Amino acid sequence: MPPRSIPDRWLDYSPMGRQMEGTRFISFKVPLKVGICSNLPSEDSFTVPDMIQGISDQGGRLGLVIDLTFTTRYYNKQDIIKAGIKYEKIFTAGKEVPSDDVVQEFASIVHNFETENKDDSLIGVHCTHGVNRTGYLVCRYLIDYKHFTAEKAIAAFNKARGHDLERENYLEHLQQRSALVQSGEVKPPKLPLPRKQGPTRERDQPPSRERRYAPYDQRRRDRHRSGGSSSQQEQPSAPCLHSIMGWTLGVVLLGYSLYNHWYMQGVMEEWIQEHMTQIFSSRCSIT
């Protein structure tokens, strides 16, 4: 995707929803740099200042932004920090259910913010469209720690965002999780959780696209680079194998050459000794 292009289907979603009833969450799609929005009609533009102003127009005050996108290219986080808003980054791959590392990181950030800030300032959460990854993690937090059922959490999110959480694997997983928590079969980890210094943290670069779907809970790299769940060893790359094969072949050829050299040297010595003996014997007989 060209660096100045808007994300796929970004224009299909409204900029932001409203505060979720009974929570401090508000969800929105990713705001873009002014340069990316420069070719858009003014009504389609959505930048960091637009986001902050939009929440203010609703009578809210943003205290924290949790960025779930899998890149840092869409906007400058300093635009949020300079506005006096806390910023947290959790690199979250799309389409697949977020890993336990991501879920726990999200829960820790939300819990710590709510504990340290009793002023009802809002927690803004966004992925690319502010719907699927955002909806899953918000609903998962409400199910695990706020005694919401999956139905109640999903309905509240859909109503507030104005777009429905649509990925079937996310919806099914939330339903399954809710059943386990409600039955007492599973107890979510107690908060606060230790902060992990892994790939989910803002200071890290996101995993490469080739590795993004390895277990992070799942990611081969870091992993999830995160002290995550993958224990697989990286296999040597093709160039590395070629180098090893080349060196091995070279050593074999060198050994073969030395063997031939030493062998032929021995043959020549035997030939010289034999013929010198014959010559010496012939001279002796003549004498």
PDB file of C-alpha atoms in Angstrom:
ATOM      1  CA  MET A   1       0.000   0.000   0.000  1.00  0.00           C
ATOM      2  CA  PRO A   2       1.518   3.362  -0.989  1.00  0.00           C
ATOM      3  CA  PRO A   3       2.505   5.396   2.089  1.00  0.00           C
ATOM      4  CA  ARG A   4       0.078   8.230   1.266  1.00  0.00           C
ATOM      5  CA  SER A   5      -2.914   6.054   0.401  1.00  0.00           C
ATOM      6  CA  ILE A   6      -5.893   5.505   2.655  1.00  0.00           C
ATOM      7  CA  PRO A   7      -6.530   2.011   4.081  1.00  0.00           C
ATOM      8  CA  ASP A   8      -8.733  -0.373   2.145  1.00  0.00           C
ATOM      9  CA  ARG A   9     -12.466   0.198   2.850  1.00  0.00           C
ATOM     10  CA  TRP A  10     -11.623   3.016   5.277  1.00  0.00           C
ATOM     11  CA  LEU A  11     -14.179   5.306   3.634  1.00  0.00           C
ATOM     12  CA  ASP A  12     -16.932   2.713   4.166  1.00  0.00           C
ATOM     13  CA  TYR A  13     -16.951   3.305   7.924  1.00  0.00           C
ATOM     14  CA  SER A  14     -18.067   6.315   9.941  1.00  0.00           C
ATOM     15  CA  PRO A  15     -15.242   8.120  11.752  1.00  0.00           C
ATOM     16  CA  MET A  16     -16.373   7.304  15.278  1.00  0.00           C
ATOM     17  CA  GLY A  17     -19.162   5.983  17.411  1.00  0.00           C
ATOM     18  CA  ARG A  18     -20.405   7.096  20.814  1.00  0.00           C
ATOM     19  CA  GLN A  19     -19.408   6.150  24.346  1.00  0.00           C
ATOM     20  CA  MET A  20     -20.523   2.612  25.169  1.00  0.00           C
ATOM     21  CA  GLU A  21     -23.231   2.657  27.792  1.00  0.00           C
ATOM     22  CA  GLY A  22     -21.966   1.587  31.202  1.00  0.00           C
ATOM     23  CA  THR A  23     -18.307   1.788  30.145  1.00  0.00           C
ATOM     24  CA  ARG A  24     -15.605   4.352  29.424  1.00  0.00           C
ATOM     25  CA  PHE A  25     -14.950   3.003  25.922  1.00  0.00           C
ATOM     26  CA  ILE A  26     -15.414   4.901  22.683  1.00  0.00           C
ATOM     27  CA  SER A  27     -14.343   3.396  19.351  1.00  0.00           C
ATOM     28  CA  PHE A  28     -13.307   4.983  16.074  1.00  0.00           C
ATOM     29  CA  LYS A  29     -11.470   4.156  12.884  1.00  0.00           C
ATOM     30  CA  VAL A  30      -7.803   5.051  12.562  1.00  0.00           C
ATOM     31  CA  PRO A  31      -7.227   8.780  12.088  1.00  0.00           C
ATOM     32  CA  LEU A  32      -4.869   9.647   9.234  1.00  0.00           C
ATOM     33  CA  LYS A  33      -2.113  12.165   8.688  1.00  0.00           C
ATOM     34  CA  VAL A  34      -3.131  15.439   7.109  1.00  0.00           C
ATOM     35  CA  GLY A  35      -1.020  14.538   4.068  1.00  0.00           C
ATOM     36  CA  ILE A  36      -2.978  11.330   3.523  1.00  0.00           C
ATOM     37  CA  CYS A  37      -6.316  13.143   3.853  1.00  0.00           C
ATOM     38  CA  SER A  38      -5.264  16.051   1.641  1.00  0.00           C
ATOM     39  CA  ASN A  39      -6.918  14.610  -1.475  1.00  0.00           C
ATOM     40  CA  LEU A  40     -10.170  13.705   0.269  1.00  0.00           C
ATOM     41  CA  PRO A  41     -13.318  15.832   0.468  1.00  0.00           C
ATOM     42  CA  SER A  42     -13.435  17.685   3.779  1.00  0.00           C
ATOM     43  CA  GLU A  43     -16.388  15.593   4.980  1.00  0.00           C
ATOM     44  CA  ASP A  44     -14.321  12.398   4.537  1.00  0.00           C
ATOM     45  CA  SER A  45     -11.202  13.679   6.277  1.00  0.00           C
ATOM     46  CA  PHE A  46     -10.487  12.235   9.717  1.00  0.00           C
ATOM     47  CA  THR A  47      -7.279  13.306  11.434  1.00  0.00           C
ATOM     48  CA  VAL A  48      -6.146  13.295  15.069  1.00  0.00           C
ATOM     49  CA  PRO A  49      -7.514  16.839  15.648  1.00  0.00           C
ATOM     50  CA  ASP A  50     -10.809  15.737  14.056  1.00  0.00           C
ATOM     51  CA  MET A  51     -10.940  12.773  16.427  1.00  0.00           C
ATOM     52  CA  ILE A  52     -10.293  14.863  19.536  1.00  0.00           C
ATOM     53  CA  GLN A  53     -12.789  17.516  18.474  1.00  0.00           C
ATOM     54  CA  GLY A  54     -15.423  14.923  17.598  1.00  0.00           C
ATOM     55  CA  ILE A  55     -15.278  13.400  21.076  1.00  0.00           C
ATOM     56  CA  SER A  56     -15.362  16.853  22.641  1.00  0.00           C
ATOM     57  CA  ASP A  57     -18.467  17.687  20.598  1.00  0.00           C
ATOM     58  CA  GLN A  58     -20.157  14.668  22.197  1.00  0.00           C
ATOM     59  CA  GLY A  59     -19.397  16.076  25.631  1.00  0.00           C
ATOM     60  CA  GLY A  60     -16.588  13.641  26.362  1.00  0.00           C
ATOM     61  CA  ARG A  61     -12.917  14.048  27.156  1.00  0.00           C
ATOM     62  CA  LEU A  62     -10.392  11.590  25.804  1.00  0.00           C
ATOM     63  CA  GLY A  63      -7.833  10.372  28.334  1.00  0.00           C
ATOM     64  CA  LEU A  64      -6.283   7.369  26.575  1.00  0.00           C
ATOM     65  CA  VAL A  65      -5.935   6.070  23.021  1.00  0.00           C
ATOM     66  CA  ILE A  66      -5.184   2.381  22.427  1.00  0.00           C
ATOM     67  CA  ASP A  67      -3.928   1.846  18.874  1.00  0.00           C
ATOM     68  CA  LEU A  68      -4.428  -1.720  17.621  1.00  0.00           C
ATOM     69  CA  THR A  69      -3.277  -1.253  14.024  1.00  0.00           C
ATOM     70  CA  PHE A  70      -0.414  -3.360  12.728  1.00  0.00           C
ATOM     71  CA  THR A  71       1.623  -0.385  11.553  1.00  0.00           C
ATOM     72  CA  THR A  72       2.810   3.043  12.692  1.00  0.00           C
ATOM     73  CA  ARG A  73       2.384   4.826   9.369  1.00  0.00           C
ATOM     74  CA  TYR A  74      -1.116   6.262   9.635  1.00  0.00           C
ATOM     75  CA  TYR A  75      -0.464   9.114  12.063  1.00  0.00           C
ATOM     76  CA  ASN A  76       2.131  10.528  14.439  1.00  0.00           C
ATOM     77  CA  LYS A  77       1.486   9.456  18.025  1.00  0.00           C
ATOM     78  CA  GLN A  78       3.023  12.727  19.213  1.00  0.00           C
ATOM     79  CA  ASP A  79      -0.071  14.528  17.925  1.00  0.00           C
ATOM     80  CA  ILE A  80      -2.030  12.635  20.575  1.00  0.00           C
ATOM     81  CA  ILE A  81       0.535  12.939  23.350  1.00  0.00           C
ATOM     82  CA  LYS A  82       0.945  16.697  22.819  1.00  0.00           C
ATOM     83  CA  ALA A  83      -2.801  17.063  23.324  1.00  0.00           C
ATOM     84  CA  GLY A  84      -2.370  15.672  26.850  1.00  0.00           C
ATOM     85  CA  ILE A  85      -3.775  12.254  25.972  1.00  0.00           C
ATOM     86  CA  LYS A  86      -2.046   9.026  26.948  1.00  0.00           C
ATOM     87  CA  TYR A  87      -1.144   6.745  24.034  1.00  0.00           C
ATOM     88  CA  GLU A  88      -0.608   2.986  24.004  1.00  0.00           C
ATOM     89  CA  LYS A  89       0.276   0.794  21.015  1.00  0.00           C
ATOM     90  CA  ILE A  90      -0.520  -2.912  20.760  1.00  0.00           C
ATOM     91  CA  PHE A  91       0.450  -4.420  17.397  1.00  0.00           C
ATOM     92  CA  THR A  92      -2.525  -6.644  16.610  1.00  0.00           C
ATOM     93  CA  ALA A  93      -2.764  -8.741  13.454  1.00  0.00           C
ATOM     94  CA  GLY A  94      -6.118  -8.606  11.705  1.00  0.00           C
ATOM     95  CA  LYS A  95      -8.523 -11.386  10.714  1.00  0.00           C
ATOM     96  CA  GLU A  96      -7.338 -13.859  13.351  1.00  0.00           C
ATOM     97  CA  VAL A  97      -8.540 -13.916  16.941  1.00  0.00           C
ATOM     98  CA  PRO A  98      -6.120 -11.812  19.021  1.00  0.00           C
ATOM     99  CA  SER A  99      -3.657 -13.818  21.048  1.00  0.00           C
ATOM    100  CA  ASP A 100      -3.670 -14.182  24.816  1.00  0.00           C
ATOM    101  CA  ASP A 101      -0.671 -11.845  24.954  1.00  0.00           C
ATOM    102  CA  VAL A 102      -2.613  -9.128  23.168  1.00  0.00           C
ATOM    103  CA  VAL A 103      -5.752  -9.699  25.259  1.00  0.00           C
ATOM    104  CA  GLN A 104      -3.827  -9.524  28.526  1.00  0.00           C
ATOM    105  CA  GLU A 105      -1.878  -6.464  27.435  1.00  0.00           C
ATOM    106  CA  PHE A 106      -5.116  -4.706  26.521  1.00  0.00           C
ATOM    107  CA  ALA A 107      -6.733  -5.659  29.830  1.00  0.00           C
ATOM    108  CA  SER A 108      -3.736  -4.425  31.817  1.00  0.00           C
ATOM    109  CA  ILE A 109      -3.676  -1.079  30.031  1.00  0.00           C
ATOM    110  CA  VAL A 110      -7.402  -0.514  30.561  1.00  0.00           C
ATOM    111  CA  HIS A 111      -7.325  -1.630  34.204  1.00  0.00           C
ATOM    112  CA  ASN A 112      -4.323   0.531  35.057  1.00  0.00           C
ATOM    113  CA  PHE A 113      -5.838   3.573  33.382  1.00  0.00           C
ATOM    114  CA  GLU A 114      -9.191   3.162  35.124  1.00  0.00           C
ATOM    115  CA  THR A 115      -7.415   2.679  38.454  1.00  0.00           C
ATOM    116  CA  GLU A 116      -5.194   5.727  38.053  1.00  0.00           C
ATOM    117  CA  ASN A 117      -7.823   8.001  36.480  1.00  0.00           C
ATOM    118  CA  LYS A 118     -11.086   8.260  38.374  1.00  0.00           C
ATOM    119  CA  ASP A 119     -12.277  11.304  36.418  1.00  0.00           C
ATOM    120  CA  ASP A 120     -14.327   9.345  33.858  1.00  0.00           C
ATOM    121  CA  SER A 121     -12.096  10.427  30.965  1.00  0.00           C
ATOM    122  CA  LEU A 122     -12.723   8.164  27.988  1.00  0.00           C
ATOM    123  CA  ILE A 123     -10.685   5.282  26.618  1.00  0.00           C
ATOM    124  CA  GLY A 124     -10.527   5.517  22.837  1.00  0.00           C
ATOM    125  CA  VAL A 125      -9.814   2.279  20.973  1.00  0.00           C
ATOM    126  CA  HIS A 126      -9.171   1.906  17.271  1.00  0.00           C
ATOM    127  CA  CYS A 127      -7.896  -0.556  14.714  1.00  0.00           C
ATOM    128  CA  THR A 128      -8.088   0.236  10.994  1.00  0.00           C
ATOM    129  CA  HIS A 129     -11.878   0.485  10.820  1.00  0.00           C
ATOM    130  CA  GLY A 130     -12.634   0.539  14.536  1.00  0.00           C
ATOM    131  CA  VAL A 131     -14.891  -2.499  14.287  1.00  0.00           C
ATOM    132  CA  ASN A 132     -13.472  -6.030  14.389  1.00  0.00           C
ATOM    133  CA  ARG A 133     -10.213  -6.055  16.355  1.00  0.00           C
ATOM    134  CA  THR A 134     -11.505  -3.130  18.388  1.00  0.00           C
ATOM    135  CA  GLY A 135     -14.857  -4.788  19.010  1.00  0.00           C
ATOM    136  CA  TYR A 136     -13.325  -8.109  19.952  1.00  0.00           C
ATOM    137  CA  LEU A 137     -10.922  -6.677  22.536  1.00  0.00           C
ATOM    138  CA  VAL A 138     -13.457  -4.293  24.055  1.00  0.00           C
ATOM    139  CA  CYS A 139     -16.063  -7.068  24.337  1.00  0.00           C
ATOM    140  CA  ARG A 140     -13.499  -9.560  25.612  1.00  0.00           C
ATOM    141  CA  TYR A 141     -12.530  -7.156  28.402  1.00  0.00           C
ATOM    142  CA  LEU A 142     -16.165  -6.628  29.362  1.00  0.00           C
ATOM    143  CA  ILE A 143     -16.794 -10.395  29.389  1.00  0.00           C
ATOM    144  CA  ASP A 144     -13.688 -11.209  31.417  1.00  0.00           C
ATOM    145  CA  TYR A 145     -13.744  -8.365  33.932  1.00  0.00           C
ATOM    146  CA  LYS A 146     -17.086  -6.525  33.898  1.00  0.00           C
ATOM    147  CA  HIS A 147     -19.504  -9.466  34.091  1.00  0.00           C
ATOM    148  CA  PHE A 148     -20.994  -8.860  30.645  1.00  0.00           C
ATOM    149  CA  THR A 149     -22.382 -11.776  28.675  1.00  0.00           C
ATOM    150  CA  ALA A 150     -21.238 -12.026  25.062  1.00  0.00           C
ATOM    151  CA  GLU A 151     -24.697 -10.983  23.851  1.00  0.00           C
ATOM    152  CA  LYS A 152     -24.777  -7.901  26.066  1.00  0.00           C
ATOM    153  CA  ALA A 153     -21.210  -6.840  25.229  1.00  0.00           C
ATOM    154  CA  ILE A 154     -21.610  -7.311  21.460  1.00  0.00           C
ATOM    155  CA  ALA A 155     -24.977  -5.529  21.394  1.00  0.00           C
ATOM    156  CA  ALA A 156     -23.589  -2.597  23.396  1.00  0.00           C
ATOM    157  CA  PHE A 157     -20.566  -2.315  21.130  1.00  0.00           C
ATOM    158  CA  ASN A 158     -22.582  -2.501  17.898  1.00  0.00           C
ATOM    159  CA  LYS A 159     -25.019   0.146  19.123  1.00  0.00           C
ATOM    160  CA  ALA A 160     -22.282   2.543  20.229  1.00  0.00           C
ATOM    161  CA  ARG A 161     -20.026   2.106  17.194  1.00  0.00           C
ATOM    162  CA  GLY A 162     -22.804   2.205  14.612  1.00  0.00           C
ATOM    163  CA  HIS A 163     -21.246  -0.751  12.781  1.00  0.00           C
ATOM    164  CA  ASP A 164     -21.617  -4.399  13.726  1.00  0.00           C
ATOM    165  CA  LEU A 165     -18.737  -6.609  14.757  1.00  0.00           C
ATOM    166  CA  GLU A 166     -18.819  -8.848  11.695  1.00  0.00           C
ATOM    167  CA  ARG A 167     -16.069 -11.473  11.724  1.00  0.00           C
ATOM    168  CA  GLU A 168     -17.577 -14.875  12.483  1.00  0.00           C
ATOM    169  CA  ASN A 169     -14.457 -16.236  14.165  1.00  0.00           C
ATOM    170  CA  TYR A 170     -14.430 -13.252  16.558  1.00  0.00           C
ATOM    171  CA  LEU A 171     -18.123 -13.640  17.369  1.00  0.00           C
ATOM    172  CA  GLU A 172     -17.843 -17.395  17.917  1.00  0.00           C
ATOM    173  CA  HIS A 173     -14.812 -16.995  20.157  1.00  0.00           C
ATOM    174  CA  LEU A 174     -16.550 -14.350  22.272  1.00  0.00           C
ATOM    175  CA  GLN A 175     -19.562 -16.644  22.686  1.00  0.00           C
ATOM    176  CA  GLN A 176     -17.336 -19.540  23.724  1.00  0.00           C
ATOM    177  CA  ARG A 177     -15.354 -17.365  26.113  1.00  0.00           C
ATOM    178  CA  SER A 178     -18.503 -15.985  27.694  1.00  0.00           C
ATOM    179  CA  ALA A 179     -19.880 -19.477  28.310  1.00  0.00           C
ATOM    180  CA  LEU A 180     -16.653 -20.577  30.000  1.00  0.00           C
ATOM    181  CA  VAL A 181     -16.436 -17.482  32.195  1.00  0.00           C
ATOM    182  CA  GLN A 182     -20.123 -17.508  33.122  1.00  0.00           C
ATOM    183  CA  SER A 183     -19.952 -21.179  34.116  1.00  0.00           C
ATOM    184  CA  GLY A 184     -16.861 -20.616  36.238  1.00  0.00           C
ATOM    185  CA  GLU A 185     -14.909 -23.132  34.191  1.00  0.00           C
ATOM    186  CA  VAL A 186     -12.404 -20.417  33.291  1.00  0.00           C
ATOM    187  CA  LYS A 187     -11.252 -17.607  35.550  1.00  0.00           C
ATOM    188  CA  PRO A 188      -9.582 -14.659  33.786  1.00  0.00           C
ATOM    189  CA  PRO A 189      -6.164 -13.656  35.141  1.00  0.00           C
ATOM    190  CA  LYS A 190      -6.337 -11.241  38.047  1.00  0.00           C
ATOM    191  CA  LEU A 191      -5.502  -7.645  37.289  1.00  0.00           C
ATOM    192  CA  PRO A 192      -3.138  -5.895  37.221  1.00  0.00           C
ATOM    193  CA  LEU A 193      -0.972  -8.200  35.139  1.00  0.00           C
ATOM    194  CA  PRO A 194       2.804  -7.781  34.734  1.00  0.00           C
ATOM    195  CA  ARG A 195       3.613  -5.641  31.724  1.00  0.00           C
ATOM    196  CA  LYS A 196       5.303  -7.733  29.041  1.00  0.00           C
ATOM    197  CA  GLN A 197       8.089  -6.256  26.955  1.00  0.00           C
ATOM    198  CA  GLY A 198       7.304  -8.031  23.727  1.00  0.00           C
ATOM    199  CA  PRO A 199       6.116  -7.363  20.206  1.00  0.00           C
ATOM    200  CA  THR A 200       2.894  -5.905  21.437  1.00  0.00           C
ATOM    201  CA  ARG A 201       4.652  -2.994  23.080  1.00  0.00           C
ATOM    202  CA  GLU A 202       4.679   0.381  21.431  1.00  0.00           C
ATOM    203  CA  ARG A 203       8.452   0.675  21.318  1.00  0.00           C
ATOM    204  CA  ASP A 204       8.785  -2.463  19.183  1.00  0.00           C
ATOM    205  CA  GLN A 205       8.415  -2.752  15.456  1.00  0.00           C
ATOM    206  CA  PRO A 206       5.599  -4.991  14.224  1.00  0.00           C
ATOM    207  CA  PRO A 207       6.505  -8.483  13.027  1.00  0.00           C
ATOM    208  CA  SER A 208       7.124  -8.840   9.333  1.00  0.00           C
ATOM    209  CA  ARG A 209       4.120  -9.768   7.188  1.00  0.00           C
ATOM    210  CA  GLU A 210       5.635 -13.227   6.584  1.00  0.00           C
ATOM    211  CA  ARG A 211       5.621 -13.957  10.317  1.00  0.00           C
ATOM    212  CA  ARG A 212       2.534 -12.098  11.459  1.00  0.00           C
ATOM    213  CA  TYR A 213       0.330 -15.199  11.543  1.00  0.00           C
ATOM    214  CA  ALA A 214       2.750 -17.542  13.291  1.00  0.00           C
ATOM    215  CA  PRO A 215       1.566 -18.335  16.825  1.00  0.00           C
ATOM    216  CA  TYR A 216       1.884 -15.303  19.100  1.00  0.00           C
ATOM    217  CA  ASP A 217       0.241 -16.680  21.243  1.00  0.00           C
ATOM    218  CA  GLN A 218       1.494 -17.366  18.022  1.00  0.00           C
ATOM    219  CA  ARG A 219       4.194 -15.608  16.322  1.00  0.00           C
ATOM    220  CA  ARG A 220       7.339 -17.478  15.478  1.00  0.00           C
ATOM    221  CA  ARG A 221       9.426 -14.383  15.834  1.00  0.00           C
ATOM    222  CA  ASP A 222       9.497 -12.730  19.014  1.00  0.00           C
ATOM    223  CA  ARG A 223       6.552 -14.373  19.966  1.00  0.00           C
ATOM    224  CA  HIS A 224       4.587 -13.842  19.466  1.00  0.00           C
ATOM    225  CA  ARG A 225       8.350 -12.046  20.141  1.00  0.00           C
ATOM    226  CA  SER A 226       6.823 -11.505  23.268  1.00  0.00           C
ATOM    227  CA  GLY A 227       8.038 -14.283  25.199  1.00  0.00           C
ATOM    228  CA  GLY A 228       5.005 -15.590  23.448  1.00  0.00           C
ATOM    229  CA  SER A 229       4.075 -19.139  22.761  1.00  0.00           C
ATOM    230  CA  SER A 230       6.158 -20.214  19.849  1.00  0.00           C
ATOM    231  CA  SER A 231       9.117 -22.491  20.487  1.00  0.00           C
ATOM    232  CA  GLN A 232       9.968 -23.363  16.937  1.00  0.00           C
ATOM    233  CA  GLN A 233      13.508 -22.811  15.781  1.00  0.00           C
ATOM    234  CA  GLU A 234      14.051 -20.722  12.715  1.00  0.00           C
ATOM    235  CA  GLN A 235      15.258 -22.794   9.764  1.00  0.00           C
ATOM    236  CA  PRO A 236      18.350 -21.632   7.874  1.00  0.00           C
ATOM    237  CA  SER A 237      17.514 -19.471   4.926  1.00  0.00           C
ATOM    238  CA  ALA A 238      18.203 -20.665   1.388  1.00  0.00           C
ATOM    239  CA  PRO A 239      21.276 -18.408   0.986  1.00  0.00           C
ATOM    240  CA  CYS A 240      22.670 -19.853   4.210  1.00  0.00           C
ATOM    241  CA  LEU A 241      22.198 -23.440   3.003  1.00  0.00           C
ATOM    242  CA  HIS A 242      23.832 -22.603  -0.302  1.00  0.00           C
ATOM    243  CA  SER A 243      26.845 -21.183   1.512  1.00  0.00           C
ATOM    244  CA  ILE A 244      27.190 -24.279   3.683  1.00  0.00           C
ATOM    245  CA  MET A 245      26.946 -26.563   0.649  1.00  0.00           C
ATOM    246  CA  GLY A 246      29.503 -24.484  -1.213  1.00  0.00           C
ATOM    247  CA  TRP A 247      32.016 -24.618   1.632  1.00  0.00           C
ATOM    248  CA  THR A 248      31.468 -28.357   2.069  1.00  0.00           C
ATOM    249  CA  LEU A 249      32.055 -29.029  -1.619  1.00  0.00           C
ATOM    250  CA  GLY A 250      35.191 -26.898  -1.542  1.00  0.00           C
ATOM    251  CA  VAL A 251      36.613 -28.828   1.399  1.00  0.00           C
ATOM    252  CA  VAL A 252      35.859 -32.155  -0.330  1.00  0.00           C
ATOM    253  CA  LEU A 253      37.577 -31.046  -3.552  1.00  0.00           C
ATOM    254  CA  LEU A 254      40.569 -29.743  -1.636  1.00  0.00           C
ATOM    255  CA  GLY A 255      40.910 -33.033   0.211  1.00  0.00           C
ATOM    256  CA  TYR A 256      40.625 -34.958  -3.037  1.00  0.00           C
ATOM    257  CA  SER A 257      43.321 -32.806  -4.652  1.00  0.00           C
ATOM    258  CA  LEU A 258      45.681 -33.269  -1.731  1.00  0.00           C
ATOM    259  CA  TYR A 259      45.052 -37.010  -1.753  1.00  0.00           C
ATOM    260  CA  ASN A 260      45.873 -37.196  -5.460  1.00  0.00           C
ATOM    261  CA  HIS A 261      48.959 -35.085  -4.892  1.00  0.00           C
ATOM    262  CA  TRP A 262      50.253 -37.277  -2.101  1.00  0.00           C
ATOM    263  CA  TYR A 263      49.321 -40.474  -3.960  1.00  0.00           C
ATOM    264  CA  MET A 264      51.063 -39.437  -7.185  1.00  0.00           C
ATOM    265  CA  GLN A 265      54.053 -38.271  -5.211  1.00  0.00           C
ATOM    266  CA  GLY A 266      54.331 -41.756  -3.700  1.00  0.00           C
ATOM    267  CA  VAL A 267      53.983 -43.408  -7.123  1.00  0.00           C
ATOM    268  CA  MET A 268      56.720 -41.217  -8.596  1.00  0.00           C
ATOM    269  CA  GLU A 269      59.042 -41.982  -5.717  1.00  0.00           C
ATOM    270  CA  GLU A 270      58.529 -45.725  -6.211  1.00  0.00           C
ATOM    271  CA  TRP A 271      59.129 -45.375  -9.999  1.00  0.00           C
ATOM    272  CA  ILE A 272      62.336 -43.383  -9.488  1.00  0.00           C
ATOM    273  CA  GLN A 273      63.634 -45.851  -6.916  1.00  0.00           C
ATOM    274  CA  GLU A 274      62.857 -48.822  -9.179  1.00  0.00           C
ATOM    275  CA  HIS A 275      64.505 -47.339 -12.265  1.00  0.00           C
ATOM    276  CA  MET A 276      67.500 -45.990 -10.386  1.00  0.00           C
ATOM    277  CA  THR A 277      68.017 -49.476  -8.983  1.00  0.00           C
ATOM    278  CA  GLN A 278      67.840 -50.956 -12.500  1.00  0.00           C
ATOM    279  CA  ILE A 279      70.267 -48.360 -13.840  1.00  0.00           C
ATOM    280  CA  PHE A 280      72.653 -48.907 -10.963  1.00  0.00           C
ATOM    281  CA  SER A 281      72.460 -52.700 -11.419  1.00  0.00           C
ATOM    282  CA  SER A 282      73.139 -52.400 -15.170  1.00  0.00           C
ATOM    283  CA  ARG A 283      76.233 -50.290 -14.613  1.00  0.00           C
ATOM    284  CA  CYS A 284      77.543 -52.688 -12.048  1.00  0.00           C
ATOM    285  CA  SER A 285      77.134 -55.661 -14.428  1.00  0.00           C
ATOM    286  CA  ILE A 286      78.939 -53.814 -17.226  1.00  0.00           C
ATOM    287  CA  THR A 287      81.773 -53.062 -14.931  1.00  0.00           C
TER     288      THR A 287
END
